[in-house]
Coordinates of C-alpha atoms in Angstrom, one line a residue:
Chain A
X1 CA 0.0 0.0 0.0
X2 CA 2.8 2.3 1.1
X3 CA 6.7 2.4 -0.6
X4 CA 7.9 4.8 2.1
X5 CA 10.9 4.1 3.6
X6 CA 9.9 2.9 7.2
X7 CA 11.4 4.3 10.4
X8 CA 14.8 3.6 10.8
X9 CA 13.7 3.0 14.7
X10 CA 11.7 0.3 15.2
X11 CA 9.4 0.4 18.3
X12 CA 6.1 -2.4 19.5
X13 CA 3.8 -0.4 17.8
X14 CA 5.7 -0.4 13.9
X15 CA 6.3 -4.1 14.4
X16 CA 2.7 -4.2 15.3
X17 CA 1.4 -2.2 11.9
X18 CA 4.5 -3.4 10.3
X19 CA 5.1 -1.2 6.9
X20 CA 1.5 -1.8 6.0
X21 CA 0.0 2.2 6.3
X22 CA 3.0 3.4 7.9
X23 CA 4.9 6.4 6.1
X24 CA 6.9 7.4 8.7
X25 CA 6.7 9.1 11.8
X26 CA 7.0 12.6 10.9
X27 CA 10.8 13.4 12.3
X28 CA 11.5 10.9 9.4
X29 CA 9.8 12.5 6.3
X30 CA 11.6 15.4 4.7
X31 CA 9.5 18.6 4.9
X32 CA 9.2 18.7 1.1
X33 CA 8.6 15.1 0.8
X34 CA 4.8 14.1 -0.7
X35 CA 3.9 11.3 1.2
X36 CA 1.2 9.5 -1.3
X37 CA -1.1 7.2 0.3
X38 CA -4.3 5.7 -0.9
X39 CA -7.6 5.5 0.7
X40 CA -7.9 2.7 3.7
X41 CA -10.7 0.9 1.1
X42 CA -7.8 0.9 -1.4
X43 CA -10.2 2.1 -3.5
X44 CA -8.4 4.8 -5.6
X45 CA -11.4 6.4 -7.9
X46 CA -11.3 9.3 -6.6
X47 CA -8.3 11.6 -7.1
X48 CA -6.4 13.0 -4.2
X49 CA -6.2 16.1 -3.0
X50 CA -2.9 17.8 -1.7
X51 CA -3.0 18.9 1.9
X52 CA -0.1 20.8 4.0
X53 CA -0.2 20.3 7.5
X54 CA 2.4 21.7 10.1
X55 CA 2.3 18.6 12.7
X56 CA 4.0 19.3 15.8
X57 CA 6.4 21.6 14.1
X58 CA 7.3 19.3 11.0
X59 CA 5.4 21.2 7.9
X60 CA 4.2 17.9 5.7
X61 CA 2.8 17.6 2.2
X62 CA 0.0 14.7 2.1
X63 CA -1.8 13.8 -0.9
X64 CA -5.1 12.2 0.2
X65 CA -8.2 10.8 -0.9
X66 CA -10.8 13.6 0.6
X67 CA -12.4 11.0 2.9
X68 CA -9.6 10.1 5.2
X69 CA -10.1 12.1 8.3
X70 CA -7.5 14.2 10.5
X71 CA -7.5 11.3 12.9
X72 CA -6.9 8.7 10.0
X73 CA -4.0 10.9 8.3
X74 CA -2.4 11.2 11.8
X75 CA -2.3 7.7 12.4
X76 CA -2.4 5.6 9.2
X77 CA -0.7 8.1 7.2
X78 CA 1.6 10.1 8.8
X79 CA 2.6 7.3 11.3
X80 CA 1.9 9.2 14.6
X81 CA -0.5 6.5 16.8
X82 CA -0.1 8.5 19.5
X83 CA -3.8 10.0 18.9
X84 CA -6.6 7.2 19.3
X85 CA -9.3 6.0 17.8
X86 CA -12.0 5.2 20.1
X87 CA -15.9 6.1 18.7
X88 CA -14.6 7.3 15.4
X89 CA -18.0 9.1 15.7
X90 CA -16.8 12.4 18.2
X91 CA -18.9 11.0 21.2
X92 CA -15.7 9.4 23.4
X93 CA -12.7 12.4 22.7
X94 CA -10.2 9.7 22.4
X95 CA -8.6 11.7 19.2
X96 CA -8.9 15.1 20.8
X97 CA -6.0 16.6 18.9
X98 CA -4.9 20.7 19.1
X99 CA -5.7 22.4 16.1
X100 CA -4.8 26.4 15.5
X101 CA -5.0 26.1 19.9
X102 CA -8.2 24.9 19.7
X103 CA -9.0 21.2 20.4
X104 CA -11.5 19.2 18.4
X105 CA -12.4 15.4 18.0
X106 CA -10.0 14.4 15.1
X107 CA -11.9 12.0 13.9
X108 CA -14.9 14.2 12.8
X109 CA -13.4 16.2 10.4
X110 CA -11.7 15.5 6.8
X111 CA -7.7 16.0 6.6
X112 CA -8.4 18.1 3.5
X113 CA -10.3 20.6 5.6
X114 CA -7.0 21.5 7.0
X115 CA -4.5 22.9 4.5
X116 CA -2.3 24.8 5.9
X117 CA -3.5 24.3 9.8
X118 CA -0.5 23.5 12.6
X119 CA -1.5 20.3 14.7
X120 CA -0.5 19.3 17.5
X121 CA -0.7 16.1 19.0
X122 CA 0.7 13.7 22.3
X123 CA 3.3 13.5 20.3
X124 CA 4.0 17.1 19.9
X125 CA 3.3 17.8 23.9
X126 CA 6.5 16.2 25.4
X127 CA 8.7 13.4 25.2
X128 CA 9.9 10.6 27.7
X129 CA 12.8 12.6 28.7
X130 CA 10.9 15.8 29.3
X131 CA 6.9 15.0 30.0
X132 CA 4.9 18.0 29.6
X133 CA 3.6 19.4 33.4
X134 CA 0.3 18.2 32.3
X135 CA 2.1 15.0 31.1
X136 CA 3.7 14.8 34.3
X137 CA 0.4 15.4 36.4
X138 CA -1.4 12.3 35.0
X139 CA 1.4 10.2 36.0
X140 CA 2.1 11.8 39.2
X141 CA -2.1 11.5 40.2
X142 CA -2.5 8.3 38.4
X143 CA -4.6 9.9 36.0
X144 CA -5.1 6.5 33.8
X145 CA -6.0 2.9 34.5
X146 CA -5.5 1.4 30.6
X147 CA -4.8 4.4 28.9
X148 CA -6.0 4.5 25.8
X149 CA -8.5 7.8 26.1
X150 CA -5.1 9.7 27.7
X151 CA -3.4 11.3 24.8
X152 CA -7.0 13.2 24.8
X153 CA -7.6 13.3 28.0
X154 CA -3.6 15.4 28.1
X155 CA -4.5 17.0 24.5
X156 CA -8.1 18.2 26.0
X157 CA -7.1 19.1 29.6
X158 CA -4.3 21.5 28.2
X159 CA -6.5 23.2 25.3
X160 CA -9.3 23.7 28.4
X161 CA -7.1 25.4 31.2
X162 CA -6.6 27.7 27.7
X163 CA -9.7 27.5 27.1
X164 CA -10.6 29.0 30.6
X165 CA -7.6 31.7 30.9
X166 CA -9.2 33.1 27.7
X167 CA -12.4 33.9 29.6
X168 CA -14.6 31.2 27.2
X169 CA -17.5 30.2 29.7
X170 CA -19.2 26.7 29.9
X171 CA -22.7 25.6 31.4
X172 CA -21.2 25.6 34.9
X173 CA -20.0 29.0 34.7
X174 CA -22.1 31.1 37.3
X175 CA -21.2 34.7 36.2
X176 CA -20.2 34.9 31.9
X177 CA -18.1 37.2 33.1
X178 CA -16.0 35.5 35.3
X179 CA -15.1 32.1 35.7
X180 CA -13.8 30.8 39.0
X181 CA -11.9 27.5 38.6
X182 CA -13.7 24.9 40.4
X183 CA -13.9 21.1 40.2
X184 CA -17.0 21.2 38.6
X185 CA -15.7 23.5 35.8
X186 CA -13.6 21.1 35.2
X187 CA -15.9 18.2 34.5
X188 CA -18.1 19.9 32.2
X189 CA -15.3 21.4 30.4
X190 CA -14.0 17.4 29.7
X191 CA -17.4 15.7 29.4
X192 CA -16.5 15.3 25.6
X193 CA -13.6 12.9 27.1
X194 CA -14.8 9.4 28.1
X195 CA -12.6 7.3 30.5
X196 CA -14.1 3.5 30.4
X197 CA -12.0 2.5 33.3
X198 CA -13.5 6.1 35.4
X199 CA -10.1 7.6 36.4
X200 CA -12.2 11.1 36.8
X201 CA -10.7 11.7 40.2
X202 CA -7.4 11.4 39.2
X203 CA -7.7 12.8 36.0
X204 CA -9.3 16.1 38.0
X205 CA -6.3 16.0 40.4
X206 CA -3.9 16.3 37.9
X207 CA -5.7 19.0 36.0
X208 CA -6.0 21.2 39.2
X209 CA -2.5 20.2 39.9
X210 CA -1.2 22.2 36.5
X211 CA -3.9 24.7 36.9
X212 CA -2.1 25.7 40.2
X213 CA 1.1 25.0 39.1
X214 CA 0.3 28.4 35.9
X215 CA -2.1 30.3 37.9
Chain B
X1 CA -17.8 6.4 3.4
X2 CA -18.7 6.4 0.4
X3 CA -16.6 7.9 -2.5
X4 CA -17.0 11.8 -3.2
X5 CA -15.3 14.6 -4.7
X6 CA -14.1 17.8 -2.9
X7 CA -13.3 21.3 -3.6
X8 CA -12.3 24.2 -1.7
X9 CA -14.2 27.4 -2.5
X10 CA -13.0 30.9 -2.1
X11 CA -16.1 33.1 -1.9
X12 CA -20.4 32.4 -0.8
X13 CA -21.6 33.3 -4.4
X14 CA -18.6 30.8 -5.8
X15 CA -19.6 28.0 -3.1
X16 CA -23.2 28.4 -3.7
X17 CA -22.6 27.5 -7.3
X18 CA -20.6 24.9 -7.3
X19 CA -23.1 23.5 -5.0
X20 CA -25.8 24.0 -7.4
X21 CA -23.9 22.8 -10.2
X22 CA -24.3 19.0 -8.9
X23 CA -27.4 17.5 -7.1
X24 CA -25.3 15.4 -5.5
X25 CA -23.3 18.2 -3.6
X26 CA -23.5 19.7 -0.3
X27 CA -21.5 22.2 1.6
X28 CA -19.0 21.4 4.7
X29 CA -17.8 23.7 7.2
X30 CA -17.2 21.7 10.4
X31 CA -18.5 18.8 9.6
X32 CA -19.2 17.5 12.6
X33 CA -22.5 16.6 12.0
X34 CA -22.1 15.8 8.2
X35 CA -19.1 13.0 8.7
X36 CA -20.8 11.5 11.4
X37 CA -23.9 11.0 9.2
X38 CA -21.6 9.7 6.1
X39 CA -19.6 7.5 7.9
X40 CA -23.4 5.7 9.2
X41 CA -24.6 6.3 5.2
X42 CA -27.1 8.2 6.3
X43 CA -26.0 11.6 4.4
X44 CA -24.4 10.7 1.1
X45 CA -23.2 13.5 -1.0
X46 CA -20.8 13.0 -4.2
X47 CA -19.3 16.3 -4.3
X48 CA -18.0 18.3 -0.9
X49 CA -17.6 22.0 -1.2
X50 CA -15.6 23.0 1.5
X51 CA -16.3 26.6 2.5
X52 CA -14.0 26.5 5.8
X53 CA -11.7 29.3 3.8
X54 CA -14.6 31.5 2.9
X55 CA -14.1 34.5 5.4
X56 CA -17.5 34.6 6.9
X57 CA -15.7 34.4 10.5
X58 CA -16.9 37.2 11.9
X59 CA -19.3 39.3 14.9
X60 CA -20.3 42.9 13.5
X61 CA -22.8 45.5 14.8
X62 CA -25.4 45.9 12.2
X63 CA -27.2 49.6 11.2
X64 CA -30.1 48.4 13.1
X65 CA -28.2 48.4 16.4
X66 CA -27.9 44.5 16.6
X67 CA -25.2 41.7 15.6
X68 CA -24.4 39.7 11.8
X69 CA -22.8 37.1 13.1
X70 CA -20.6 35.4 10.6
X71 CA -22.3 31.6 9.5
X72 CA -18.5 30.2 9.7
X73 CA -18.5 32.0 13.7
X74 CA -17.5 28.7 15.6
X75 CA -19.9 27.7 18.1
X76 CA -17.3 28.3 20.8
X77 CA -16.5 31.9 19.7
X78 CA -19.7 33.0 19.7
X79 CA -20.5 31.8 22.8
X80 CA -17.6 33.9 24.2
X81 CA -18.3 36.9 22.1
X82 CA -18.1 40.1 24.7
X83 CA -21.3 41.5 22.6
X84 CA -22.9 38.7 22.6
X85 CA -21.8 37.8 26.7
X86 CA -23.2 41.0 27.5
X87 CA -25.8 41.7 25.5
X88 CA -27.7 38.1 24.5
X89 CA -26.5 36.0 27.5
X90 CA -29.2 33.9 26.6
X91 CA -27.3 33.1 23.5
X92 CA -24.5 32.1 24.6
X93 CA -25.9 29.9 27.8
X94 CA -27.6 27.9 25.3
X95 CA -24.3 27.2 23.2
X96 CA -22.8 26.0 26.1
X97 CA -25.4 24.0 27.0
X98 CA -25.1 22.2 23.7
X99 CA -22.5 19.8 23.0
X100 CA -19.3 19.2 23.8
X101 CA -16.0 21.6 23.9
X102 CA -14.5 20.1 21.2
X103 CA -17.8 20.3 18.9
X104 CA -18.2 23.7 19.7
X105 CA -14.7 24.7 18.8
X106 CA -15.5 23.0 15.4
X107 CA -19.2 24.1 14.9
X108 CA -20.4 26.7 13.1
X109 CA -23.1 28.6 13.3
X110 CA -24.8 28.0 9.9
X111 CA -23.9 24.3 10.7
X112 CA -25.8 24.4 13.9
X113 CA -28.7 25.6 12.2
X114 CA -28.5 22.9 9.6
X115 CA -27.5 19.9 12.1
X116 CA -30.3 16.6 11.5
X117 CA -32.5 14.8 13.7
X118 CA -30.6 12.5 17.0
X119 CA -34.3 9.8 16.3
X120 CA -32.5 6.6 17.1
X121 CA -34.6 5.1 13.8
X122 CA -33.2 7.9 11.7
X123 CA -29.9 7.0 13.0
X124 CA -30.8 3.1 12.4
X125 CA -30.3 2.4 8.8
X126 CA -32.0 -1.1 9.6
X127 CA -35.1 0.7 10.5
X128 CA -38.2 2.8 8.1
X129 CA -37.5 6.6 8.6
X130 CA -39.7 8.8 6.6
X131 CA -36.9 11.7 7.2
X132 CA -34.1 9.3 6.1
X133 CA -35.8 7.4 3.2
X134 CA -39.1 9.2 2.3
X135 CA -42.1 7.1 2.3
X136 CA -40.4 4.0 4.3
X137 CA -42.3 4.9 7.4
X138 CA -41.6 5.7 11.1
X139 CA -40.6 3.3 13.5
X140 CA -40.2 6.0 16.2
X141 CA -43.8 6.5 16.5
X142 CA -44.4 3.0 18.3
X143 CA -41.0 2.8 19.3
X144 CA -38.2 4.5 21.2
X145 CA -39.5 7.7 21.6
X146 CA -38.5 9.0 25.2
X147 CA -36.8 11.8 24.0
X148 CA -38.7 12.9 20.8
X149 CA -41.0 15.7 20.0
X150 CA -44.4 16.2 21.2
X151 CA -45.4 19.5 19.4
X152 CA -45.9 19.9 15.8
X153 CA -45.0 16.3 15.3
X154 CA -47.2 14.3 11.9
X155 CA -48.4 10.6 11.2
X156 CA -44.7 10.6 9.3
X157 CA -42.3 11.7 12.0
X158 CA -41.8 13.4 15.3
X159 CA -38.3 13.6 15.6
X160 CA -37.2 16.5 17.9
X161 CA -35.1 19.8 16.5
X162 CA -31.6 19.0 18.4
X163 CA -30.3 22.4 18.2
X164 CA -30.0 24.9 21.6
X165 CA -28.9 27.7 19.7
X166 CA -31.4 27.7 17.2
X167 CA -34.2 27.6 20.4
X168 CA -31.8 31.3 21.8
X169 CA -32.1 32.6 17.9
X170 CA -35.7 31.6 18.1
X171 CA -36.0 33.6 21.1
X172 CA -33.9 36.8 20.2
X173 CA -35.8 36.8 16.5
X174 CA -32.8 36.2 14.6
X175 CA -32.4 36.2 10.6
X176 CA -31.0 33.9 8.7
X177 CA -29.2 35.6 5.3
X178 CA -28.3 33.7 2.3
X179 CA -27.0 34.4 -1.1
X180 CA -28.2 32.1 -3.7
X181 CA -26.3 30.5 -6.7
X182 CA -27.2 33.7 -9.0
X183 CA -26.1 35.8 -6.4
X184 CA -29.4 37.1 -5.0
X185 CA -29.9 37.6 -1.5
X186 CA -32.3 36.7 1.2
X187 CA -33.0 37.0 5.1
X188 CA -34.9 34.7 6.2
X189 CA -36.2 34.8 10.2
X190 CA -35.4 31.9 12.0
X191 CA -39.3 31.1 13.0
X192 CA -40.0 30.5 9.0
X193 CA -36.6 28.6 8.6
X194 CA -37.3 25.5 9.7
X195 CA -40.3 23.6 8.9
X196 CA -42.5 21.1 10.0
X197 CA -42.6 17.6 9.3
X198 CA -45.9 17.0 7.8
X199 CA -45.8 14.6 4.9
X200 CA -42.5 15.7 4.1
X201 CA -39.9 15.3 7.1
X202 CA -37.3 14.6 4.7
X203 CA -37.3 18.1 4.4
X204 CA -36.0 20.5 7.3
X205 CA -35.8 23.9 6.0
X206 CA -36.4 26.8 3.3
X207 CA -33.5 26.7 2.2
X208 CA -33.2 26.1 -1.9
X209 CA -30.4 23.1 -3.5
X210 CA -27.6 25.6 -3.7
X211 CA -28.3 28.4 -1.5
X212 CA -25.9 29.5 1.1
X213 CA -26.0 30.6 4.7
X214 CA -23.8 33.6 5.1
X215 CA -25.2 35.2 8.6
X216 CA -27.5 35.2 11.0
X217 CA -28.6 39.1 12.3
X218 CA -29.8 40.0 15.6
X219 CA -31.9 42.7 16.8
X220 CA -30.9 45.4 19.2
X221 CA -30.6 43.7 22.2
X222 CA -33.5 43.5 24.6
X223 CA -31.9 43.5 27.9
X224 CA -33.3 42.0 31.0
X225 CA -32.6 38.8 32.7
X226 CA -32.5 36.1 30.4
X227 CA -32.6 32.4 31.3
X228 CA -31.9 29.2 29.3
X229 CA -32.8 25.7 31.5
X230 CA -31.6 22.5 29.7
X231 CA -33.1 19.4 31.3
X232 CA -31.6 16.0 30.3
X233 CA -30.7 12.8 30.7
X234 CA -27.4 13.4 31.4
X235 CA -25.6 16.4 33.1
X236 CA -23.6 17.2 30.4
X237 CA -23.1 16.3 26.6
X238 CA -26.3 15.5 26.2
X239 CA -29.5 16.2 24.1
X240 CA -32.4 18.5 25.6
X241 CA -35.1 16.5 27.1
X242 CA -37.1 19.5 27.4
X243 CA -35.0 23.1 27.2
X244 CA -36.4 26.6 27.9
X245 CA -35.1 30.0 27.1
X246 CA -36.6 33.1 28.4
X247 CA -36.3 36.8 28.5
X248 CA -37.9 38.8 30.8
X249 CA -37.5 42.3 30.0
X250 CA -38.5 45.9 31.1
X251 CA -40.7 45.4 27.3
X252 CA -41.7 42.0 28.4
X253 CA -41.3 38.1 28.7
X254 CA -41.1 35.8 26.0
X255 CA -40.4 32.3 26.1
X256 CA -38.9 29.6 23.4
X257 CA -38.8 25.8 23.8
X258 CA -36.1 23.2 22.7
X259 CA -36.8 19.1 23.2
X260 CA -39.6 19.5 22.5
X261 CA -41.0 20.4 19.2
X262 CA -39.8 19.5 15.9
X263 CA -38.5 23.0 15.4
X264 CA -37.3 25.2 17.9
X265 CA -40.5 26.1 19.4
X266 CA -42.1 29.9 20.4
X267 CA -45.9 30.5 20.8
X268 CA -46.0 34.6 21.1
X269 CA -49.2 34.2 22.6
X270 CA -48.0 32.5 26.0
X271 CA -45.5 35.5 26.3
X272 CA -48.6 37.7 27.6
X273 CA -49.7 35.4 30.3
X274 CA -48.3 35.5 33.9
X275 CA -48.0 32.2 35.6
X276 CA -46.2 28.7 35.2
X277 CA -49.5 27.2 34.4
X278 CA -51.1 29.8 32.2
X279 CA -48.4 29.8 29.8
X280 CA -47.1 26.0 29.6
X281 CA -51.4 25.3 29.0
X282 CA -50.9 27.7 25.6
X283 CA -47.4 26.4 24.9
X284 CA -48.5 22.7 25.1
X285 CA -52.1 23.6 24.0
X286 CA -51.9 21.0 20.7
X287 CA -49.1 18.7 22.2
X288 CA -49.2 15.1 20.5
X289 CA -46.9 12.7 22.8
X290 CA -46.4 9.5 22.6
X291 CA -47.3 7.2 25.7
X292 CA -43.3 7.1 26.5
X293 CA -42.5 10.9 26.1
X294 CA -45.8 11.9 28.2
X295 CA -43.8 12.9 31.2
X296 CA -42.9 15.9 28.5
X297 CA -46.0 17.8 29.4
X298 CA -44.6 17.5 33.4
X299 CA -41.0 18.2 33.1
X300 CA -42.0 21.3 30.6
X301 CA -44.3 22.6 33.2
X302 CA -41.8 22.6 35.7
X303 CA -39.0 23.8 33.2
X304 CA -41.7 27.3 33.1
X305 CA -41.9 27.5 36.3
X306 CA -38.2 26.8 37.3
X307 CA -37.3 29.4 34.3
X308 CA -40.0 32.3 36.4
X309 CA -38.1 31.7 39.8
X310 CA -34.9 32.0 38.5
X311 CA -35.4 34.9 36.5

């Protein structure tokens, strides 16, 4: 499906996927490279459309068939499978991705749509050696029990303490005006996040942790 | 999903007509609604013209002393507008009360206006749905209805309007402007936007193959204290059981309904009448529910008179 040179790092998850849809994570594709990829139906009638997207920094040229979606590029194309797919139907915020600053559910919205946009994803937050502070948090309160909705739980948390120092209210803001940071701003800001295993508690620590760590 | 073309346009006269140009095409902002449905093959256009680039992104005072807000306005950023904050609270209480964050940071507000029915048969491509495939019949009639509509419902459907912010636009008497493939104009008020089921629920709005939503215009703004209660099954992220938005004013009170009807609901008359009872007895005067989506009629009646003590 894919003749792009593979990572020259190998790691579970590209030994998993092996070099089926994998065209490189993006530290490995030359900024002016145009990484061509079918449609996941390998169904190639209709024609692809060029997209540039900045991903964590890296500027990338993609040529796509118009249905693959932002959360499809990332992780089939592009070779980031840091973002997850949970609903596929923006219900669960398992893809929550940073796009522009703002967060949305990656998996509702077509790659094409996005020419030119910067995105930024768990990948893009921190590495190993130096977690982001929100990063950090969720380890440090045990934010997690499987994992799999964290990258967007992280990508989400960080986009709403922005959210909030920009003044944007939500139903549980008492005065429009003014929002006083509370638990319960909290959880209706990340009800479009879904944890099956119900780490809320610790997910809430951690995000009050940051939030006092910047106030 | 099935196979499509896409295009990016550049301006709403240019969109509208390359819309127009195929039957098959529709017009995609954020999509949030739109991919949902085409990934179920419920919607199923061949041609996408995306109009994310169009401009069309902004909050302006009009001549008339009110707002054009800009169709490609996220959800989000209107909701946080200082005008709109300040001036139509009840606005943005209701955008916030829709959703999620992420939506509404994708949403727009010609999307909102546009987004389909949440029936469980509509969404159930196993299932008849008169809105889905016209003529197949209505399995939410007999069926799961708890949350549907119980006002201006027909024998074909009685699917609920989902939106919150078109029930605030219905209160504020917004407009909705379009340009149309040959470049005329129109402005439309939100009350004749939308239209009833009746034998045609396939069929949600005015709105001509082609034709473009560039704005939405508000009035001056009425002042007062405005209210909008969302009651639901679930705290947050849900859909409206039954919603209410209200503005009592030094000109006034007038009330509009979400959750309730199959467009966002207003009956001026009950805006004259005093108490709880008075008014829900006009609003729900020709209610038809079903026997699961009776307890409507309660929770609506309490909604009024929730909406009078908190105002």
């Amino acid at each position: 499906m894919s003749d792009a040179v593979p990572p020259s790092h190998v790691t579970r998850r590209s030994l998993l996927v092996g070099g089926a849809a994998v065209a490189g994570v993006a530290e490995f594709v030359s900024p002016t490279a145009l990484v061509a990829s079918g449609p996941p139906s390998g169904d190639t009638s209709t024609p692809s459309t060029e997209t540039r997207l900045k991903i964590n920094g890296t500027e990338l040229r993609l040529a796509l068939d118009p249905r693959v979606t932002l959360l499809d590029a990332l992780r089939e194309h592009v070779g980031l499978t840091g973002t997850k797919k949970g609903c596929d139907h923006g219900q669960c915020g398992a893809c929550t991705v940073i796009v522009n600053g703002h967060r949305i559910n990656s998996c509702l919205t077509l790659a094409v749509m996005h020419d030119g946009d910067e995105v930024t994803t768990i990948e893009g937050l921190g590495s190993p050696d130096k977690l982001h502070p929100m990063q950090a948090a969720f380890v440090r309160h045990d934010g997690f029990q499987c994992g799999y909705c964290t990258p967007g739980q992280i990508c989400s948390s960080i986009a709403m303490l922005d959210e909030i120092a920009q003044g944007i209210p939500s139903h549980a803001t008492q005065d429009l005006h003014h929002i006083a940071f509370s638990d319960e701003e909290v959880r209706e800001r990340m009800s479009g996040n879904i944890c099956r295993c119900a780490a809320y508690p610790n997910i809430i620590a951690a995000i009050r942790d940051v939030h006092g760590e910047v106030a | 999903m099935r196979a499509f073309t896409y295009e990016r346009a550049e301006n709403p006269q240019e969109a509208a007509a390359a819309v127009a140009r195929s039957p098959g095409a529709k017009f995609i902002a954020g999509g949030t609604n739109l991919l949902d449905l085409m990934k179920l093959d419920i919607e199923r256009p061949t041609h996408l013209v995306d109009v994310n680039r169009i401009g069309l992104d902004q909050i302006e005072p009009t001549a008339e002393g009110g707002l054009r807000i800009g169709a490609l306005v996220r959800n989000t950023a209107l909701a946080a507008h200082p005008l709109i904050m300040r001036d139509y609270p009840v606005l943005s209480r209701a955008l916030v009360a829709g959703a999620s964050a992420q939506l509404r940071n994708k949403a727009t507000t010609a999307g909102n206006l546009l987004q389909r029915s949440r029936c469980p048969y509509f969404y159930d491509t196993s299932k008849p749905c008169n809105k889905r495939q016209p003529g197949s019949g209505c399995a939410a009639i007999d069926g799961f209805s708890r949350n549907l509509a119980i006002l201006g419902v027909s024998d074909q459907c009685i699917s609920q309007h989902p939106s919150d912010m078109a029930v605030a636009l219905r209160l504020l008497d917004a407009a909705v402007e379009t340009v149309m493939p040959g470049g005329q104009t129109r402005a439309i008020p939100v009350g004749d936007f939308h239209t009833l089921p009746g034998t045609t629920p396939h069929i949600e709005n005015v709105l001509r193959h082609g034709e473009f939503i560039t704005g939405v215009t508000l009035p001056p703004p009425l002042g007062g204290t405005q209210v909008y209660r969302k009651i639901r099954d679930r705290a947050s992220y849900a859909f409206a059981t039954v919603s209410v938005a209200m503005i009592q004013a030094p000109g006034g009170r007038r009330w509009a309904f979400g959750g309730i009807g199959t467009k966002p609901w207003r009956v001026a008359e009950a805006d004259h009448v005093a108490d709880a009872h008075g008014i829900a007895d006009i609003v729900l005067a020709g209610a038809r529910p079903t026997a699961q989506n009776r307890f409507k009629l309660t929770v609506t009646r309490r909604a009024i008179a929730a909406a009078l003590a908190e105002a």
